[in-house]
Coordinates of N, CA and C and ligand atoms in Angstrom, one line a residue:
X1 N 0.8 -1.2 0.0 CA 0.0 0.0 0.0 C 0.9 1.3 0.0
X2 N 0.8 2.1 -1.0 CA 1.6 3.3 -1.1 C 1.3 4.2 0.0
X3 N 2.4 4.8 0.6 CA 2.2 5.8 1.7 C 2.4 7.2 1.2
X4 N 3.3 7.4 0.2 CA 3.7 8.7 -0.1 C 3.6 8.9 -1.6
X5 N 3.0 10.0 -2.1 CA 3.0 10.2 -3.5 C 4.2 11.0 -3.9
X6 N 5.0 10.3 -4.8 CA 6.3 11.0 -5.2 C 6.1 11.9 -6.4
X7 N 5.0 11.7 -7.2 CA 4.9 12.5 -8.4 C 3.4 12.9 -8.6
X8 N 3.3 14.0 -9.3 CA 1.9 14.5 -9.5 C 1.5 14.4 -11.0
X9 N 2.4 14.5 -11.9 CA 2.1 14.6 -13.3 C 2.9 13.5 -14.0
X10 N 2.2 12.5 -14.5 CA 2.8 11.4 -15.1 C 2.4 11.2 -16.6
X11 N 3.3 11.1 -17.5 CA 3.1 11.0 -18.9 C 3.5 9.7 -19.5
X12 N 2.7 9.2 -20.4 CA 3.1 8.0 -21.1 C 3.3 8.3 -22.6
X13 N 4.4 7.8 -23.1 CA 4.7 8.0 -24.5 C 5.1 6.7 -25.2
X14 N 5.0 6.7 -26.5 CA 5.5 5.5 -27.2 C 4.8 5.5 -28.6
X15 N 5.4 4.7 -29.5 CA 4.8 4.7 -30.9 C 3.5 3.9 -30.9
X16 N 2.7 4.0 -31.9 CA 1.5 3.3 -32.0 C 1.7 1.8 -31.9
X17 N 0.9 1.1 -31.1 CA 1.1 -0.4 -31.0 C 2.1 -0.7 -29.9
X18 N 2.6 0.2 -29.1 CA 3.6 -0.1 -28.1 C 2.9 -0.6 -26.8
X19 N 1.6 -0.6 -26.8 CA 0.9 -1.1 -25.6 C 0.7 0.0 -24.5
X20 N 0.9 1.3 -24.9 CA 0.8 2.4 -24.0 C -0.5 2.5 -23.3
X21 N -1.6 2.4 -24.1 CA -2.9 2.6 -23.6 C -3.3 1.5 -22.6
X22 N -2.8 0.2 -22.8 CA -3.0 -0.9 -21.9 C -2.3 -0.5 -20.6
X23 N -1.1 0.0 -20.6 CA -0.4 0.4 -19.4 C -1.1 1.5 -18.6
X24 N -1.6 2.5 -19.4 CA -2.4 3.6 -18.7 C -3.6 3.0 -18.0
X25 N -4.3 2.0 -18.6 CA -5.5 1.4 -18.0 C -5.1 0.6 -16.8
X26 N -4.0 -0.2 -16.9 CA -3.5 -1.0 -15.7 C -3.2 -0.1 -14.6
X27 N -2.5 1.0 -14.8 CA -2.1 1.9 -13.8 C -3.4 2.6 -13.1
X28 N -4.3 3.0 -14.0 CA -5.5 3.6 -13.4 C -6.3 2.7 -12.6
X29 N -6.4 1.4 -13.0 CA -7.2 0.5 -12.2 C -6.5 0.2 -10.9
X30 N -5.1 0.1 -10.9 CA -4.4 -0.1 -9.6 C -4.6 1.1 -8.7
X31 N -4.6 2.3 -9.2 CA -4.8 3.5 -8.4 C -6.2 3.5 -7.8
X32 N -7.2 3.1 -8.6 CA -8.5 2.9 -8.1 C -8.6 2.0 -6.9
X33 N -8.0 0.8 -7.1 CA -8.0 -0.3 -6.1 C -7.4 0.2 -4.8
X34 N -6.4 1.1 -4.9 CA -5.7 1.7 -3.8 C -6.3 3.0 -3.3
X35 N -7.5 3.3 -3.8 CA -8.2 4.5 -3.4 C -7.4 5.8 -3.6
X36 N -6.6 5.8 -4.6 CA -5.8 7.0 -4.9 C -6.5 7.8 -6.0
X37 N -7.0 9.0 -5.7 CA -7.7 9.7 -6.7 C -6.8 10.3 -7.7
X38 N -7.3 10.3 -8.9 CA -6.4 10.7 -10.0 C -7.3 11.2 -11.2
X39 N -6.7 11.9 -12.1 CA -7.3 12.3 -13.3 C -6.6 11.7 -14.5
X40 N -7.3 11.0 -15.4 CA -6.7 10.3 -16.5 C -7.2 11.0 -17.8
X41 N -6.2 11.5 -18.6 CA -6.5 12.2 -19.8 C -5.7 11.7 -21.0
X42 N -6.1 12.0 -22.2 CA -5.5 11.5 -23.4 C -5.4 12.6 -24.4
X43 N -4.2 12.7 -25.1 CA -4.0 13.6 -26.2 C -4.1 12.9 -27.6
X44 N -4.6 13.5 -28.6 CA -5.4 14.7 -28.6 C -6.8 14.4 -28.2
X45 N -7.4 15.3 -27.6 CA -8.8 15.1 -27.2 C -9.1 15.5 -25.8
X46 N -10.2 14.9 -25.2 CA -10.6 15.0 -23.8 C -11.0 16.5 -23.5
X47 N -11.4 17.3 -24.5 CA -12.1 18.5 -24.3 C -13.1 18.6 -25.5
X48 N -14.0 19.5 -25.4 CA -15.0 19.6 -26.5 C -14.3 19.9 -27.8
X49 N -13.4 20.9 -27.8 CA -12.7 21.3 -29.1 C -11.7 20.2 -29.4
X50 N -11.0 19.7 -28.4 CA -10.0 18.6 -28.6 C -10.6 17.4 -29.3
X51 N -11.8 17.0 -28.9 CA -12.4 15.8 -29.5 C -12.7 16.0 -31.0
X52 N -13.1 17.3 -31.3 CA -13.3 17.6 -32.7 C -12.0 17.6 -33.5
X53 N -11.0 18.1 -32.9 CA -9.6 18.1 -33.5 C -9.2 16.7 -33.7
X54 N -9.4 15.8 -32.7 CA -8.9 14.4 -32.8 C -9.5 13.7 -34.0
X55 N -10.8 14.0 -34.3 CA -11.6 13.4 -35.4 C -10.9 13.9 -36.7
X56 N -10.7 15.2 -36.8 CA -10.1 15.8 -38.0 C -8.7 15.2 -38.3
X57 N -7.9 15.0 -37.2 CA -6.6 14.4 -37.4 C -6.6 13.0 -37.8
X58 N -7.6 12.2 -37.4 CA -7.6 10.8 -37.8 C -8.2 10.5 -39.1
X59 N -9.0 11.5 -39.6 CA -9.7 11.3 -40.9 C -8.6 11.1 -42.0
X60 N -9.0 10.4 -43.1 CA -8.1 10.1 -44.1 C -8.1 11.2 -45.2
X61 N -7.8 12.4 -44.7 CA -7.8 13.5 -45.7 C -6.4 14.1 -45.8
X62 N -6.1 14.7 -46.9 CA -4.8 15.2 -47.2 C -4.5 16.4 -46.2
X63 N -3.4 16.4 -45.5 CA -3.1 17.5 -44.6 C -1.6 17.8 -44.6
X64 N -1.3 19.1 -44.6 CA 0.1 19.4 -44.5 C 0.7 19.1 -43.2
X65 N 2.0 18.9 -43.1 CA 2.6 18.6 -41.8 C 2.4 19.7 -40.8
X66 N 2.5 21.0 -41.3 CA 2.3 22.1 -40.4 C 0.9 22.2 -39.9
X67 N -0.1 21.9 -40.7 CA -1.5 21.9 -40.3 C -1.6 20.9 -39.2
X68 N -1.0 19.7 -39.4 CA -1.1 18.7 -38.3 C -0.5 19.2 -37.0
X69 N 0.7 19.8 -37.2 CA 1.4 20.3 -36.0 C 0.5 21.3 -35.2
X70 N -0.2 22.3 -36.0 CA -1.0 23.3 -35.3 C -2.2 22.6 -34.7
X71 N -2.8 21.6 -35.3 CA -4.0 21.0 -34.7 C -3.6 20.3 -33.4
X72 N -2.5 19.5 -33.4 CA -2.1 18.9 -32.1 C -1.9 19.9 -31.1
X73 N -1.3 21.0 -31.5 CA -0.9 22.1 -30.5 C -2.2 22.7 -29.9
X74 N -3.2 23.0 -30.8 CA -4.4 23.6 -30.4 C -5.2 22.7 -29.4
X75 N -5.2 21.4 -29.7 CA -5.9 20.4 -28.9 C -5.2 20.4 -27.5
X76 N -3.9 20.5 -27.5 CA -3.1 20.5 -26.3 C -3.4 21.7 -25.4
X77 N -3.4 22.8 -26.1 CA -3.7 24.1 -25.3 C -5.0 24.0 -24.6
X78 N -6.0 23.5 -25.2 CA -7.3 23.3 -24.6 C -7.2 22.4 -23.4
X79 N -6.6 21.2 -23.6 CA -6.5 20.2 -22.5 C -5.7 20.7 -21.3
X80 N -4.6 21.4 -21.6 CA -3.7 21.8 -20.5 C -4.5 22.9 -19.7
X81 N -5.1 23.9 -20.4 CA -5.7 25.0 -19.7 C -7.0 24.5 -18.9
X82 N -7.8 23.6 -19.6 CA -9.1 23.3 -19.0 C -9.1 22.1 -18.1
X83 N -8.1 21.2 -18.2 CA -8.1 20.0 -17.4 C -6.8 19.8 -16.6
X84 N -5.7 19.9 -17.3 CA -4.4 19.5 -16.6 C -4.0 20.5 -15.5
X85 N -4.0 21.8 -15.8 CA -3.6 22.7 -14.8 C -4.6 22.8 -13.6
X86 N -5.9 22.8 -13.9 CA -6.8 22.8 -12.7 C -6.6 21.6 -11.9
X87 N -6.4 20.4 -12.5 CA -6.2 19.2 -11.7 C -5.0 19.2 -10.8
X88 N -3.9 19.7 -11.4 CA -2.6 19.8 -10.7 C -2.7 20.9 -9.5
X89 N -3.5 21.9 -9.8 CA -3.7 23.0 -8.8 C -4.4 22.4 -7.6
X90 N -5.2 21.4 -7.9 CA -6.1 20.7 -6.9 C -5.3 19.6 -6.2
X91 N -4.0 19.5 -6.6 CA -3.1 18.5 -6.1 C -3.6 17.0 -6.4
X92 N -4.3 16.9 -7.5 CA -4.7 15.6 -8.0 C -3.6 15.0 -8.9
X93 N -3.4 13.7 -8.7 CA -2.4 13.0 -9.6 C -3.0 13.0 -11.0
X94 N -2.2 13.4 -11.9 CA -2.6 13.5 -13.3 C -1.8 12.4 -14.2
X95 N -2.5 11.6 -14.9 CA -1.9 10.7 -15.8 C -2.3 11.1 -17.2
X96 N -1.3 11.3 -18.1 CA -1.6 11.8 -19.4 C -1.0 10.9 -20.5
X97 N -1.9 10.4 -21.3 CA -1.5 9.5 -22.4 C -1.2 10.4 -23.6
X98 N 0.1 10.6 -23.8 CA 0.8 11.5 -24.8 C 0.8 12.9 -24.3
X99 N 1.9 13.6 -24.7 CA 2.1 15.0 -24.3 C 3.0 15.6 -25.4
X100 N 3.7 16.7 -25.0 CA 4.5 17.5 -26.0 C 5.6 16.6 -26.7
X101 N 6.0 15.5 -26.0 CA 7.0 14.6 -26.6 C 6.5 13.9 -27.8
X102 N 5.2 13.6 -27.9 CA 4.6 13.0 -29.1 C 4.9 14.0 -30.3
X103 N 4.7 15.3 -30.1 CA 4.9 16.2 -31.2 C 6.3 16.3 -31.6
X104 N 7.2 16.3 -30.6 CA 8.7 16.3 -30.9 C 9.0 15.0 -31.8
X105 N 8.5 13.9 -31.3 CA 8.9 12.6 -31.9 C 8.2 12.5 -33.3
X106 N 6.9 12.7 -33.3 CA 6.1 12.4 -34.6 C 6.3 13.5 -35.6
X107 N 6.0 14.8 -35.2 CA 6.1 15.9 -36.2 C 7.5 16.3 -36.4
X108 N 8.4 16.3 -35.3 CA 9.8 16.7 -35.4 C 10.6 15.6 -36.1
X109 N 10.8 14.5 -35.4 CA 11.7 13.4 -36.0 C 11.0 12.7 -37.1
X110 N 9.7 12.5 -37.0 CA 8.9 11.7 -38.0 C 8.7 12.5 -39.3
X111 N 8.2 13.8 -39.2 CA 7.8 14.6 -40.3 C 8.9 15.6 -40.7
X112 N 10.0 15.6 -39.9 CA 11.1 16.5 -40.2 C 10.7 18.0 -40.1
X113 N 9.8 18.4 -39.2 CA 9.5 19.8 -39.0 C 10.6 20.3 -38.0
X114 N 11.1 21.5 -38.3 CA 12.1 22.2 -37.4 C 11.8 22.1 -35.9
X115 N 12.7 21.5 -35.2 CA 12.5 21.2 -33.8 C 12.3 22.6 -33.0
X116 N 13.0 23.6 -33.5 CA 12.8 24.9 -32.8 C 11.4 25.4 -32.8
X117 N 10.7 25.3 -34.0 CA 9.3 25.7 -34.1 C 8.5 24.9 -33.1
X118 N 8.8 23.6 -33.0 CA 8.0 22.7 -32.2 C 8.2 23.0 -30.7
X119 N 9.4 23.3 -30.3 CA 9.6 23.6 -28.9 C 8.9 24.9 -28.6
X120 N 8.9 25.9 -29.5 CA 8.2 27.1 -29.3 C 6.7 26.9 -29.1
X121 N 6.1 26.1 -30.0 CA 4.7 25.9 -29.9 C 4.3 25.1 -28.7
X122 N 5.2 24.1 -28.3 CA 4.9 23.3 -27.1 C 4.9 24.2 -25.9
X123 N 5.8 25.1 -25.9 CA 5.9 26.1 -24.7 C 4.7 27.0 -24.7
X124 N 4.2 27.4 -25.9 CA 3.0 28.3 -25.9 C 1.8 27.5 -25.5
X125 N 1.7 26.2 -25.9 CA 0.5 25.5 -25.6 C 0.4 25.0 -24.1
X126 N 1.6 25.0 -23.4 CA 1.6 24.4 -22.1 C 2.1 25.3 -21.0
X127 N 2.4 26.6 -21.3 CA 3.1 27.5 -20.4 C 4.3 26.8 -19.8
X128 N 4.9 25.9 -20.6 CA 6.2 25.2 -20.2 C 5.9 24.2 -19.0
X129 N 4.7 23.8 -18.9 CA 4.4 22.8 -17.8 C 5.1 21.4 -18.1
X130 N 5.9 21.0 -17.2 CA 6.7 19.7 -17.4 C 6.2 18.6 -16.5
X131 N 6.2 17.4 -17.0 CA 5.8 16.2 -16.1 C 6.9 15.9 -15.1
X132 N 6.5 15.1 -14.1 CA 7.4 14.6 -13.1 C 8.1 13.3 -13.6
X133 N 7.3 12.5 -14.3 CA 7.8 11.2 -14.8 C 7.3 11.0 -16.2
X134 N 8.1 10.6 -17.1 CA 7.6 10.1 -18.4 C 8.0 8.7 -18.6
X135 N 7.0 7.8 -18.9 CA 7.3 6.4 -19.2 C 7.3 6.3 -20.7
X136 N 8.4 5.8 -21.3 CA 8.5 5.6 -22.7 C 8.4 4.1 -22.9
X137 N 7.3 3.7 -23.6 CA 7.1 2.3 -24.0 C 7.8 2.0 -25.3
X138 N 9.0 1.5 -25.1 CA 9.9 1.4 -26.3 C 9.7 0.0 -27.0
X139 N 9.6 0.1 -28.3 CA 9.4 -1.2 -29.0 C 9.9 -1.0 -30.5
X140 N 10.4 -2.1 -31.1 CA 10.8 -2.0 -32.5 C 9.5 -1.8 -33.4
X141 N 9.5 -0.9 -34.3 CA 8.3 -0.7 -35.2 C 7.8 -1.9 -35.9
X142 N 8.7 -2.9 -36.2 CA 8.3 -4.1 -36.9 C 7.3 -4.9 -35.9
X143 N 7.6 -4.9 -34.6 CA 6.8 -5.6 -33.7 C 5.5 -4.8 -33.4
X144 N 5.6 -3.5 -33.2 CA 4.4 -2.7 -32.9 C 3.4 -2.8 -34.1
X145 N 3.9 -2.7 -35.3 CA 3.0 -2.7 -36.5 C 2.3 -4.0 -36.6
X146 N 2.9 -5.1 -36.2 CA 2.2 -6.4 -36.3 C 1.1 -6.5 -35.2
X147 N 1.1 -5.6 -34.2 CA 0.1 -5.7 -33.2 C -1.1 -4.9 -33.6
X148 N -1.0 -4.0 -34.6 CA -2.2 -3.2 -35.0 C -2.9 -3.8 -36.1
X149 N -4.2 -3.9 -36.0 CA -5.1 -4.4 -37.0 C -4.9 -3.6 -38.3
X150 N -4.4 -4.2 -39.4 CA -4.0 -3.5 -40.6 C -5.3 -2.9 -41.3
X151 N -6.5 -3.5 -41.0 CA -7.7 -3.0 -41.6 C -8.2 -1.7 -40.9
X152 N -7.7 -1.4 -39.7 CA -8.2 -0.3 -38.9 C -7.3 0.8 -38.8
X153 N -6.2 0.9 -39.6 CA -5.2 1.9 -39.5 C -5.8 3.3 -39.8
X154 N -5.5 4.3 -39.0 CA -5.9 5.7 -39.3 C -4.8 6.3 -40.1
X155 N -4.9 7.6 -40.3 CA -4.0 8.4 -41.2 C -2.6 8.3 -40.8
X156 N -2.3 8.5 -39.5 CA -0.9 8.4 -39.0 C -0.4 7.0 -38.9
X157 N -1.3 6.1 -38.4 CA -0.9 4.7 -38.3 C -0.5 4.0 -39.6
X158 N -1.0 4.6 -40.7 CA -0.6 4.1 -42.0 C 0.8 4.4 -42.5
X159 N 1.5 5.2 -41.7 CA 2.9 5.6 -42.1 C 3.8 4.4 -42.1
X160 N 4.9 4.6 -42.8 CA 5.9 3.5 -43.0 C 6.7 3.1 -41.8
X161 N 7.3 1.9 -41.9 CA 8.2 1.5 -40.8 C 9.4 2.5 -40.6
X162 N 9.8 3.1 -41.7 CA 10.9 4.1 -41.7 C 10.4 5.3 -40.8
X163 N 9.2 5.8 -41.1 CA 8.6 6.9 -40.3 C 8.7 6.5 -38.8
X164 N 8.2 5.3 -38.5 CA 8.1 4.9 -37.1 C 9.5 4.7 -36.5
X165 N 10.5 4.3 -37.3 CA 11.8 4.2 -36.8 C 12.4 5.6 -36.4
X166 N 12.1 6.6 -37.2 CA 12.5 8.0 -36.9 C 11.8 8.4 -35.6
X167 N 10.5 8.1 -35.5 CA 9.8 8.6 -34.3 C 10.4 7.9 -33.0
X168 N 10.6 6.6 -33.2 CA 11.2 5.8 -32.0 C 12.6 6.4 -31.6
X169 N 13.4 6.7 -32.6 CA 14.7 7.2 -32.3 C 14.6 8.6 -31.7
X170 N 13.6 9.4 -32.1 CA 13.4 10.7 -31.5 C 13.1 10.5 -30.0
X171 N 12.2 9.6 -29.7 CA 11.8 9.3 -28.3 C 13.0 8.9 -27.5
X172 N 13.8 8.0 -28.1 CA 15.0 7.5 -27.3 C 16.0 8.6 -27.1
X173 N 16.2 9.5 -28.0 CA 17.1 10.6 -27.8 C 16.6 11.5 -26.7
X174 N 15.3 11.8 -26.7 CA 14.8 12.7 -25.6 C 15.0 12.0 -24.2
X175 N 14.6 10.7 -24.2 CA 14.7 9.9 -23.0 C 16.2 9.9 -22.5
X176 N 17.1 9.6 -23.4 CA 18.5 9.5 -22.9 C 19.0 10.9 -22.5
X177 N 18.5 12.0 -23.0 CA 18.9 13.3 -22.6 C 18.3 13.7 -21.2
X178 N 17.3 13.0 -20.8 CA 16.6 13.3 -19.6 C 16.4 12.1 -18.6
X179 N 17.5 11.5 -18.2 CA 17.4 10.3 -17.5 C 16.7 10.4 -16.1
X180 N 16.7 11.6 -15.5 CA 16.0 11.8 -14.2 C 14.5 11.7 -14.3
X181 N 14.0 12.2 -15.4 CA 12.5 12.2 -15.6 C 12.0 11.0 -16.4
X182 N 12.8 10.5 -17.3 CA 12.3 9.5 -18.2 C 12.7 8.1 -17.8
X183 N 11.8 7.2 -18.0 CA 12.1 5.8 -17.8 C 11.7 5.0 -19.1
X184 N 12.7 4.4 -19.6 CA 12.5 3.6 -20.8 C 12.1 2.2 -20.4
X185 N 11.0 1.8 -20.9 CA 10.5 0.4 -20.6 C 10.5 -0.4 -21.8
X186 N 10.9 -1.7 -21.7 CA 10.9 -2.6 -22.8 C 9.5 -3.1 -23.1
X187 N 8.8 -2.5 -24.1 CA 7.4 -2.8 -24.3 C 7.1 -4.1 -25.0
X188 N 8.2 -4.9 -25.2 CA 8.0 -6.2 -25.8 C 7.7 -7.2 -24.7
X189 N 7.9 -6.8 -23.4 CA 7.7 -7.7 -22.3 C 6.2 -7.9 -22.0
X190 N 5.9 -8.8 -21.1 CA 4.5 -9.1 -20.8 C 3.8 -7.8 -20.1
X191 N 2.6 -7.5 -20.4 CA 1.9 -6.3 -19.8 C 2.0 -6.2 -18.3
X192 N 1.8 -7.4 -17.6 CA 1.9 -7.3 -16.1 C 3.3 -7.0 -15.6
X193 N 4.3 -7.5 -16.3 CA 5.7 -7.3 -15.9 C 6.0 -5.8 -16.1
X194 N 5.5 -5.2 -17.2 CA 5.7 -3.8 -17.5 C 5.0 -2.9 -16.4
X195 N 3.8 -3.4 -16.1 CA 3.0 -2.6 -15.1 C 3.7 -2.6 -13.8
X196 N 4.3 -3.7 -13.3 CA 5.0 -3.7 -12.1 C 6.2 -2.8 -12.1
X197 N 6.9 -2.7 -13.2 CA 8.0 -1.8 -13.3 C 7.6 -0.4 -13.1
X198 N 6.4 -0.1 -13.8 CA 5.9 1.3 -13.8 C 5.5 1.7 -12.4
X199 N 4.7 0.8 -11.7 CA 4.2 1.0 -10.4 C 5.4 1.2 -9.4
X200 N 6.4 0.4 -9.5 CA 7.6 0.5 -8.6 C 8.3 1.9 -8.8
X201 N 8.2 2.4 -10.0 CA 8.9 3.7 -10.3 C 8.1 4.8 -9.6
X202 N 6.8 4.7 -9.6 CA 5.9 5.8 -9.1 C 5.9 5.7 -7.5
X203 N 5.7 4.5 -7.0 CA 5.6 4.3 -5.5 C 6.7 3.5 -4.9
Ligands
TYD1 P1 -3.2 7.7 -29.8 O1 -4.3 8.3 -29.1 O2 -2.1 7.1 -29.0 O3 -3.7 6.6 -30.8 P2 -5.1 5.9 -30.9 O4 -6.0 6.8 -31.6 O5 -4.9 4.6 -31.6 O6 -5.6 5.6 -29.4 O7 -2.5 8.8 -30.7 C1 -3.2 9.3 -31.8 C2 -2.2 9.5 -32.9 O8 -1.7 10.9 -33.0 C3 -1.0 8.6 -32.9 O9 -0.7 8.1 -34.2 C4 0.2 9.6 -32.5 C5 -0.3 10.9 -33.1 N1 0.2 12.1 -32.4 C6 1.1 12.9 -33.1 O10 1.5 12.6 -34.2 N2 1.5 14.1 -32.5 C7 1.1 14.5 -31.3 O11 1.5 15.5 -30.7 C8 0.1 13.6 -30.6 C9 -0.4 14.0 -29.2 C10 -0.3 12.4 -31.2

């Protein structure tokens, strides 16, 4: 039974098919079991405007990389102002499925948008709010792509293995540059094993 909360703002990152959402759910249900109140949110979305943006982003329509960047940033601005900051001010534990690092990895490393632009937009969207812990569910894109149903791929999930390799390398670079905040988890392991590693890092 945890006695002390070491962190308030916890972020999960990883490429599509890394099992990130499964880990978010496992963590949330363990928190519930332990009567630890928390707020669980997901990017993009989880606000009225954010959900509309999420739909636009997943549709199979032609979109420039910069349009994509602005849409993710707009959805983030809504979520941070309306949900994340109020919850943290209330001293509630916040778990967020994707944050600014998704934009650095996908739009920066994946789409090759200038990282300076991205850092600037991320700062604008979040007032430079940083998480206490980031869990990176790291997996080889060949393995993650085999986990996703190929008939249900959305616009971004349809990207090539090369794209996902760049995204993965981007995540690893950020994680390696920030060892105090980031924990790289081998996402090819069994979900329960990963969950235990995550729980032990938080409590
Ligand atoms: P996610 O919610 O993890 O996928 P799913 O819809 O399957 O639950 O993420 C949505 C997609 O958006 C995913 O392909 C990653 C991408 N994404 C970016 O490219 N940039 C971003 O800034 C964010 C937040 C997500």
